[in-house]
PDB file of C-alpha atoms in Angstrom:
ATOM      1  CA  GLN V   1      42.373  38.959 144.290  1.00  0.00           C
ATOM      2  CA  SER V   2      41.774  39.094 148.058  1.00  0.00           C
ATOM      3  CA  ALA V   3      39.335  36.729 149.710  1.00  0.00           C
ATOM      4  CA  LEU V   4      35.928  38.098 150.610  1.00  0.00           C
ATOM      5  CA  THR V   5      35.519  38.971 154.296  1.00  0.00           C
ATOM      6  CA  GLN V   6      33.261  36.828 156.464  1.00  0.00           C
ATOM      7  CA  PRO V   7      32.987  36.603 160.262  1.00  0.00           C
ATOM      8  CA  ALA V   8      34.957  33.650 161.578  1.00  0.00           C
ATOM      9  CA  SER V   9      32.043  32.365 163.603  1.00  0.00           C
ATOM     10  CA  VAL V  10      28.397  32.935 164.408  1.00  0.00           C
ATOM     11  CA  SER V  11      26.055  31.095 166.733  1.00  0.00           C
ATOM     12  CA  GLY V  12      22.383  30.818 167.503  1.00  0.00           C
ATOM     13  CA  SER V  13      19.877  28.692 169.346  1.00  0.00           C
ATOM     14  CA  PRO V  14      17.430  26.332 167.643  1.00  0.00           C
ATOM     15  CA  GLY V  15      14.532  28.263 166.169  1.00  0.00           C
ATOM     16  CA  GLN V  16      16.398  31.555 166.060  1.00  0.00           C
ATOM     17  CA  SER V  17      17.618  33.413 162.969  1.00  0.00           C
ATOM     18  CA  ILE V  18      21.207  34.262 162.125  1.00  0.00           C
ATOM     19  CA  THR V  19      22.831  36.294 159.366  1.00  0.00           C
ATOM     20  CA  ILE V  20      26.291  35.798 157.901  1.00  0.00           C
ATOM     21  CA  SER V  21      27.832  38.737 156.065  1.00  0.00           C
ATOM     22  CA  CYS V  22      30.217  38.643 153.128  1.00  0.00           C
ATOM     23  CA  THR V  23      32.027  41.869 152.283  1.00  0.00           C
ATOM     24  CA  GLY V  24      33.884  42.503 149.069  1.00  0.00           C
ATOM     25  CA  THR V  25      34.421  45.435 146.747  1.00  0.00           C
ATOM     26  CA  SER V  26      32.813  47.042 143.724  1.00  0.00           C
ATOM     27  CA  SER V  27      35.005  44.730 141.629  1.00  0.00           C
ATOM     28  CA  ASP V  28      33.314  41.618 142.900  1.00  0.00           C
ATOM     29  CA  VAL V  29      30.286  41.484 145.233  1.00  0.00           C
ATOM     30  CA  GLY V  30      29.159  45.037 144.523  1.00  0.00           C
ATOM     31  CA  GLY V  31      29.607  44.835 140.792  1.00  0.00           C
ATOM     32  CA  TYR V  32      27.798  41.646 139.874  1.00  0.00           C
ATOM     33  CA  ASN V  33      24.807  39.554 140.900  1.00  0.00           C
ATOM     34  CA  TYR V  34      26.903  36.392 140.855  1.00  0.00           C
ATOM     35  CA  VAL V  35      27.136  35.806 144.586  1.00  0.00           C
ATOM     36  CA  SER V  36      26.649  32.273 145.812  1.00  0.00           C
ATOM     37  CA  TRP V  37      26.689  30.576 149.208  1.00  0.00           C
ATOM     38  CA  TYR V  38      27.883  27.088 150.146  1.00  0.00           C
ATOM     39  CA  GLN V  39      27.355  24.901 153.182  1.00  0.00           C
ATOM     40  CA  GLN V  40      30.065  22.430 154.129  1.00  0.00           C
ATOM     41  CA  HIS V  41      29.883  19.761 156.784  1.00  0.00           C
ATOM     42  CA  PRO V  42      33.140  18.219 158.064  1.00  0.00           C
ATOM     43  CA  GLY V  43      34.704  15.838 155.599  1.00  0.00           C
ATOM     44  CA  LYS V  44      32.093  16.572 152.926  1.00  0.00           C
ATOM     45  CA  ALA V  45      32.090  18.475 149.653  1.00  0.00           C
ATOM     46  CA  PRO V  46      30.472  21.923 149.676  1.00  0.00           C
ATOM     47  CA  LYS V  47      26.758  22.179 148.903  1.00  0.00           C
ATOM     48  CA  LEU V  48      25.274  25.090 146.955  1.00  0.00           C
ATOM     49  CA  MET V  49      22.635  26.856 149.064  1.00  0.00           C
ATOM     50  CA  ILE V  50      22.124  30.179 147.242  1.00  0.00           C
ATOM     51  CA  TYR V  51      23.069  31.308 143.744  1.00  0.00           C
ATOM     52  CA  GLU V  52      22.856  34.669 141.971  1.00  0.00           C
ATOM     53  CA  VAL V  53      22.501  36.493 145.316  1.00  0.00           C
ATOM     54  CA  SER V  54      19.077  35.230 146.335  1.00  0.00           C
ATOM     55  CA  ASN V  55      18.043  32.126 144.392  1.00  0.00           C
ATOM     56  CA  ARG V  56      17.694  28.719 146.045  1.00  0.00           C
ATOM     57  CA  PRO V  57      18.463  25.516 144.148  1.00  0.00           C
ATOM     58  CA  SER V  58      15.706  22.935 144.307  1.00  0.00           C
ATOM     59  CA  GLY V  59      15.785  20.994 147.541  1.00  0.00           C
ATOM     60  CA  VAL V  60      17.227  23.795 149.676  1.00  0.00           C
ATOM     61  CA  PRO V  61      14.778  24.760 152.444  1.00  0.00           C
ATOM     62  CA  ASP V  62      13.227  28.217 152.242  1.00  0.00           C
ATOM     63  CA  ARG V  63      14.708  28.883 155.681  1.00  0.00           C
ATOM     64  CA  PHE V  64      17.799  29.888 153.739  1.00  0.00           C
ATOM     65  CA  SER V  65      17.733  33.273 152.021  1.00  0.00           C
ATOM     66  CA  GLY V  66      20.266  35.589 150.436  1.00  0.00           C
ATOM     67  CA  SER V  67      20.489  39.303 149.790  1.00  0.00           C
ATOM     68  CA  LYS V  68      22.955  42.008 148.818  1.00  0.00           C
ATOM     69  CA  SER V  69      23.425  45.674 149.586  1.00  0.00           C
ATOM     70  CA  GLY V  70      26.323  47.510 148.020  1.00  0.00           C
ATOM     71  CA  ASN V  71      29.530  45.545 148.488  1.00  0.00           C
ATOM     72  CA  THR V  72      28.090  43.246 151.168  1.00  0.00           C
ATOM     73  CA  ALA V  73      26.092  40.086 150.624  1.00  0.00           C
ATOM     74  CA  SER V  74      24.249  38.265 153.391  1.00  0.00           C
ATOM     75  CA  LEU V  75      22.976  34.773 154.084  1.00  0.00           C
ATOM     76  CA  THR V  76      20.128  34.478 156.555  1.00  0.00           C
ATOM     77  CA  ILE V  77      19.042  31.220 158.121  1.00  0.00           C
ATOM     78  CA  SER V  78      15.727  31.353 159.951  1.00  0.00           C
ATOM     79  CA  GLY V  79      14.332  28.712 162.257  1.00  0.00           C
ATOM     80  CA  LEU V  80      17.793  27.342 163.010  1.00  0.00           C
ATOM     81  CA  GLN V  81      18.076  23.580 163.205  1.00  0.00           C
ATOM     82  CA  ALA V  82      20.815  21.372 164.596  1.00  0.00           C
ATOM     83  CA  GLU V  83      21.710  20.122 161.111  1.00  0.00           C
ATOM     84  CA  ASP V  84      22.469  23.689 160.006  1.00  0.00           C
ATOM     85  CA  GLU V  85      25.667  23.571 162.063  1.00  0.00           C
ATOM     86  CA  ALA V  86      28.409  23.712 159.431  1.00  0.00           C
ATOM     87  CA  ASP V  87      30.876  25.995 157.706  1.00  0.00           C
ATOM     88  CA  TYR V  88      29.455  28.510 155.244  1.00  0.00           C
ATOM     89  CA  TYR V  89      31.305  30.144 152.370  1.00  0.00           C
ATOM     90  CA  CYS V  90      30.309  32.974 150.086  1.00  0.00           C
ATOM     91  CA  SER V  91      31.679  33.326 146.589  1.00  0.00           C
ATOM     92  CA  SER V  92      31.576  35.987 143.906  1.00  0.00           C
ATOM     93  CA  TYR V  93      32.489  36.556 140.310  1.00  0.00           C
ATOM     94  CA  THR V  94      35.136  39.245 139.869  1.00  0.00           C
ATOM     95  CA  SER V  95      36.041  41.875 137.296  1.00  0.00           C
ATOM     96  CA  SER V  96      39.123  39.798 136.431  1.00  0.00           C
ATOM     97  CA  SER V  97      36.828  37.039 135.116  1.00  0.00           C
ATOM     98  CA  THR V  98      37.709  34.853 138.088  1.00  0.00           C
ATOM     99  CA  GLN V  99      35.921  33.596 141.184  1.00  0.00           C
ATOM    100  CA  VAL V 100      36.783  34.411 144.771  1.00  0.00           C
ATOM    101  CA  PHE V 101      35.605  32.762 147.994  1.00  0.00           C
ATOM    102  CA  GLY V 102      35.169  34.184 151.447  1.00  0.00           C
ATOM    103  CA  GLY V 103      37.267  32.910 154.312  1.00  0.00           C
ATOM    104  CA  GLY V 104      34.360  30.908 155.700  1.00  0.00           C
ATOM    105  CA  THR V 105      32.112  31.176 158.756  1.00  0.00           C
ATOM    106  CA  LYS V 106      31.612  28.442 161.340  1.00  0.00           C
ATOM    107  CA  LEU V 107      27.988  28.289 162.430  1.00  0.00           C
ATOM    108  CA  THR V 108      27.374  26.781 165.854  1.00  0.00           C
ATOM    109  CA  VAL V 109      23.843  25.828 166.889  1.00  0.00           C
ATOM    110  CA  LEU V 110      23.777  26.144 170.670  1.00  0.00           C
TER     111      LEU V 110
ATOM    112  CA  GLN X   1      21.760  11.619 138.002  1.00  0.00           C
ATOM    113  CA  VAL X   2      24.713  13.974 137.681  1.00  0.00           C
ATOM    114  CA  GLN X   3      27.911  12.543 139.104  1.00  0.00           C
ATOM    115  CA  LEU X   4      31.498  13.718 139.209  1.00  0.00           C
ATOM    116  CA  VAL X   5      33.914  11.001 140.247  1.00  0.00           C
ATOM    117  CA  GLN X   6      37.505  11.993 140.950  1.00  0.00           C
ATOM    118  CA  SER X   7      40.695   9.971 140.972  1.00  0.00           C
ATOM    119  CA  GLY X   8      42.238   8.659 144.161  1.00  0.00           C
ATOM    120  CA  ALA X   9      44.586  10.191 146.695  1.00  0.00           C
ATOM    121  CA  GLU X  10      48.126  11.062 145.647  1.00  0.00           C
ATOM    122  CA  VAL X  11      51.409  11.502 147.494  1.00  0.00           C
ATOM    123  CA  LYS X  12      54.025  13.567 145.683  1.00  0.00           C
ATOM    124  CA  LYS X  13      57.470  14.920 146.432  1.00  0.00           C
ATOM    125  CA  PRO X  14      58.220  18.644 146.297  1.00  0.00           C
ATOM    126  CA  GLY X  15      58.912  19.773 142.748  1.00  0.00           C
ATOM    127  CA  ALA X  16      56.836  17.008 141.178  1.00  0.00           C
ATOM    128  CA  SER X  17      53.549  17.342 139.296  1.00  0.00           C
ATOM    129  CA  VAL X  18      50.129  15.846 139.972  1.00  0.00           C
ATOM    130  CA  LYS X  19      47.248  15.234 137.584  1.00  0.00           C
ATOM    131  CA  VAL X  20      43.764  14.795 139.054  1.00  0.00           C
ATOM    132  CA  SER X  21      40.892  13.485 136.948  1.00  0.00           C
ATOM    133  CA  CYS X  22      37.165  14.168 137.196  1.00  0.00           C
ATOM    134  CA  LYS X  23      34.857  11.796 135.306  1.00  0.00           C
ATOM    135  CA  ALA X  24      31.393  13.176 134.580  1.00  0.00           C
ATOM    136  CA  SER X  25      28.205  11.207 134.025  1.00  0.00           C
ATOM    137  CA  GLY X  26      24.482  11.824 133.920  1.00  0.00           C
ATOM    138  CA  TYR X  27      24.617  14.856 131.622  1.00  0.00           C
ATOM    139  CA  THR X  28      26.180  16.125 128.407  1.00  0.00           C
ATOM    140  CA  PHE X  29      29.802  16.734 129.409  1.00  0.00           C
ATOM    141  CA  THR X  30      30.401  19.498 126.886  1.00  0.00           C
ATOM    142  CA  SER X  31      27.426  21.595 128.004  1.00  0.00           C
ATOM    143  CA  TYR X  32      28.681  22.820 131.396  1.00  0.00           C
ATOM    144  CA  ASP X  33      31.894  24.426 132.639  1.00  0.00           C
ATOM    145  CA  ILE X  34      34.095  22.547 135.074  1.00  0.00           C
ATOM    146  CA  ASN X  35      35.785  24.488 137.856  1.00  0.00           C
ATOM    147  CA  TRP X  36      38.506  23.364 140.246  1.00  0.00           C
ATOM    148  CA  VAL X  37      38.573  24.370 143.914  1.00  0.00           C
ATOM    149  CA  ARG X  38      41.007  23.298 146.599  1.00  0.00           C
ATOM    150  CA  GLN X  39      40.935  23.238 150.388  1.00  0.00           C
ATOM    151  CA  ALA X  40      43.909  22.803 152.678  1.00  0.00           C
ATOM    152  CA  THR X  41      43.232  20.979 155.933  1.00  0.00           C
ATOM    153  CA  GLY X  42      41.314  23.241 158.297  1.00  0.00           C
ATOM    154  CA  GLN X  43      41.336  26.079 155.778  1.00  0.00           C
ATOM    155  CA  GLY X  44      38.829  27.691 153.449  1.00  0.00           C
ATOM    156  CA  LEU X  45      37.917  27.099 149.824  1.00  0.00           C
ATOM    157  CA  GLU X  46      40.219  28.443 147.121  1.00  0.00           C
ATOM    158  CA  TRP X  47      39.160  28.765 143.489  1.00  0.00           C
ATOM    159  CA  MET X  48      41.809  27.624 141.032  1.00  0.00           C
ATOM    160  CA  GLY X  49      40.254  28.002 137.606  1.00  0.00           C
ATOM    161  CA  TRP X  50      37.661  26.918 135.068  1.00  0.00           C
ATOM    162  CA  MET X  51      37.453  25.081 131.775  1.00  0.00           C
ATOM    163  CA  ASN X  52      34.854  24.968 129.039  1.00  0.00           C
ATOM    164  CA  PRO X  53      34.778  21.290 128.034  1.00  0.00           C
ATOM    165  CA  ASN X  54      33.326  22.124 124.618  1.00  0.00           C
ATOM    166  CA  SER X  55      35.931  24.621 123.454  1.00  0.00           C
ATOM    167  CA  GLY X  56      38.747  23.731 125.829  1.00  0.00           C
ATOM    168  CA  ASN X  57      39.000  27.386 126.825  1.00  0.00           C
ATOM    169  CA  THR X  58      40.378  27.939 130.302  1.00  0.00           C
ATOM    170  CA  GLY X  59      40.822  30.674 132.890  1.00  0.00           C
ATOM    171  CA  TYR X  60      43.074  30.440 135.923  1.00  0.00           C
ATOM    172  CA  ALA X  61      43.425  32.293 139.199  1.00  0.00           C
ATOM    173  CA  GLN X  62      46.472  34.545 139.065  1.00  0.00           C
ATOM    174  CA  LYS X  63      48.021  32.635 141.960  1.00  0.00           C
ATOM    175  CA  PHE X  64      48.235  29.461 139.858  1.00  0.00           C
ATOM    176  CA  GLN X  65      49.115  30.970 136.481  1.00  0.00           C
ATOM    177  CA  GLY X  66      52.046  29.102 134.979  1.00  0.00           C
ATOM    178  CA  ARG X  67      51.668  26.115 137.327  1.00  0.00           C
ATOM    179  CA  VAL X  68      48.193  24.784 136.552  1.00  0.00           C
ATOM    180  CA  THR X  69      46.805  23.271 133.371  1.00  0.00           C
ATOM    181  CA  MET X  70      43.182  22.204 132.903  1.00  0.00           C
ATOM    182  CA  THR X  71      42.347  19.876 130.046  1.00  0.00           C
ATOM    183  CA  ARG X  72      39.676  17.409 129.012  1.00  0.00           C
ATOM    184  CA  ASN X  73      39.013  14.263 127.021  1.00  0.00           C
ATOM    185  CA  THR X  74      35.500  14.574 125.643  1.00  0.00           C
ATOM    186  CA  SER X  75      35.429  10.975 124.396  1.00  0.00           C
ATOM    187  CA  ILE X  76      35.436   9.749 128.001  1.00  0.00           C
ATOM    188  CA  SER X  77      33.721  12.782 129.602  1.00  0.00           C
ATOM    189  CA  THR X  78      36.690  13.466 131.826  1.00  0.00           C
ATOM    190  CA  ALA X  79      38.301  16.698 132.967  1.00  0.00           C
ATOM    191  CA  TYR X  80      41.837  16.963 134.290  1.00  0.00           C
ATOM    192  CA  MET X  81      43.711  19.384 136.499  1.00  0.00           C
ATOM    193  CA  GLU X  82      47.509  19.235 136.510  1.00  0.00           C
ATOM    194  CA  LEU X  83      49.527  21.219 139.036  1.00  0.00           C
ATOM    195  CA  SER X  84      53.302  21.389 138.675  1.00  0.00           C
ATOM    196  CA  SER X  85      56.263  22.429 140.821  1.00  0.00           C
ATOM    197  CA  LEU X  86      54.468  21.150 143.889  1.00  0.00           C
ATOM    198  CA  ARG X  87      55.371  22.473 147.321  1.00  0.00           C
ATOM    199  CA  SER X  88      54.180  21.566 150.793  1.00  0.00           C
ATOM    200  CA  GLU X  89      51.616  24.376 150.721  1.00  0.00           C
ATOM    201  CA  ASP X  90      49.842  22.575 147.874  1.00  0.00           C
ATOM    202  CA  THR X  91      48.804  19.779 150.237  1.00  0.00           C
ATOM    203  CA  ALA X  92      45.022  19.962 150.068  1.00  0.00           C
ATOM    204  CA  VAL X  93      41.813  18.321 148.930  1.00  0.00           C
ATOM    205  CA  TYR X  94      41.153  19.205 145.315  1.00  0.00           C
ATOM    206  CA  TYR X  95      37.542  19.327 144.068  1.00  0.00           C
ATOM    207  CA  CYS X  96      36.052  19.567 140.609  1.00  0.00           C
ATOM    208  CA  ALA X  97      32.676  21.278 140.408  1.00  0.00           C
ATOM    209  CA  ARG X  98      30.146  21.647 137.607  1.00  0.00           C
ATOM    210  CA  GLY X  99      28.459  24.917 136.814  1.00  0.00           C
ATOM    211  CA  MET X 100      24.759  25.618 136.261  1.00  0.00           C
ATOM    212  CA  GLY X 101      24.913  26.500 132.597  1.00  0.00           C
ATOM    213  CA  ILE X 102      25.148  30.215 133.243  1.00  0.00           C
ATOM    214  CA  PRO X 103      28.833  30.981 133.827  1.00  0.00           C
ATOM    215  CA  TRP X 104      29.706  32.037 137.364  1.00  0.00           C
ATOM    216  CA  SER X 105      26.205  31.355 138.763  1.00  0.00           C
ATOM    217  CA  GLY X 106      27.297  28.695 141.200  1.00  0.00           C
ATOM    218  CA  TYR X 107      28.325  25.054 141.430  1.00  0.00           C
ATOM    219  CA  PRO X 108      25.515  22.648 142.289  1.00  0.00           C
ATOM    220  CA  TYR X 109      27.529  19.499 141.620  1.00  0.00           C
ATOM    221  CA  TRP X 110      30.864  18.562 143.172  1.00  0.00           C
ATOM    222  CA  GLY X 111      33.230  15.644 143.003  1.00  0.00           C
ATOM    223  CA  GLN X 112      34.094  13.766 146.165  1.00  0.00           C
ATOM    224  CA  GLY X 113      37.502  15.427 146.410  1.00  0.00           C
ATOM    225  CA  THR X 114      41.040  14.151 145.899  1.00  0.00           C
ATOM    226  CA  LEU X 115      43.623  14.489 148.655  1.00  0.00           C
ATOM    227  CA  VAL X 116      47.022  15.493 147.340  1.00  0.00           C
ATOM    228  CA  THR X 117      49.828  15.296 149.876  1.00  0.00           C
ATOM    229  CA  VAL X 118      53.168  16.920 149.095  1.00  0.00           C
ATOM    230  CA  SER X 119      55.917  15.606 151.324  1.00  0.00           C
ATOM    231  CA  SER X 120      59.554  14.726 151.043  1.00  0.00           C
TER     232      SER X 120
END
């Protein structure tokens, strides 16, 4: 199972919006609504930000939103804040009854 | 509150095995799947497999088939991940993560991570 494809890096200024894409296939992202997104700060465990494509766990700001179109899922962060600077990973269920992560995207807040 | 507390760092020689534990508290251990994810230094997350603590059923990523075993001891609410035939590429932080109750939905709870170093 190949890793999902994410851009290596994205950047934005405080207050702006950014979108991180996550491209898979019809056997993973496109075939199921089990896409999740994780935020990871250096030296910390990942934190779940979005589950089942577009749902936010309690405590996650509504600045974070998720969507999916075909084989590509997206995470959008609006009103960027300094503390949003982190690595972001997407993940999807697959037709092999396994999970696969994306390669990760480093978000820089300028 | 939900907590997953993992065992401490390990240093192993190539060819050896390592067994990492993940002690759960704050919820009914048998009600939620436990997944294992690893991360090499400076690299991305890699899913290794899952275990249903109630039934003991497991599922592993193809890459680890034959080398990984996930087990549990329900009497002490602890999950284990054992990786054998270690090589230098297995040097990584290993995390356990608890599911949401709906399989594959996402992992809202994570252990603190266990660094496994494989070196001769």
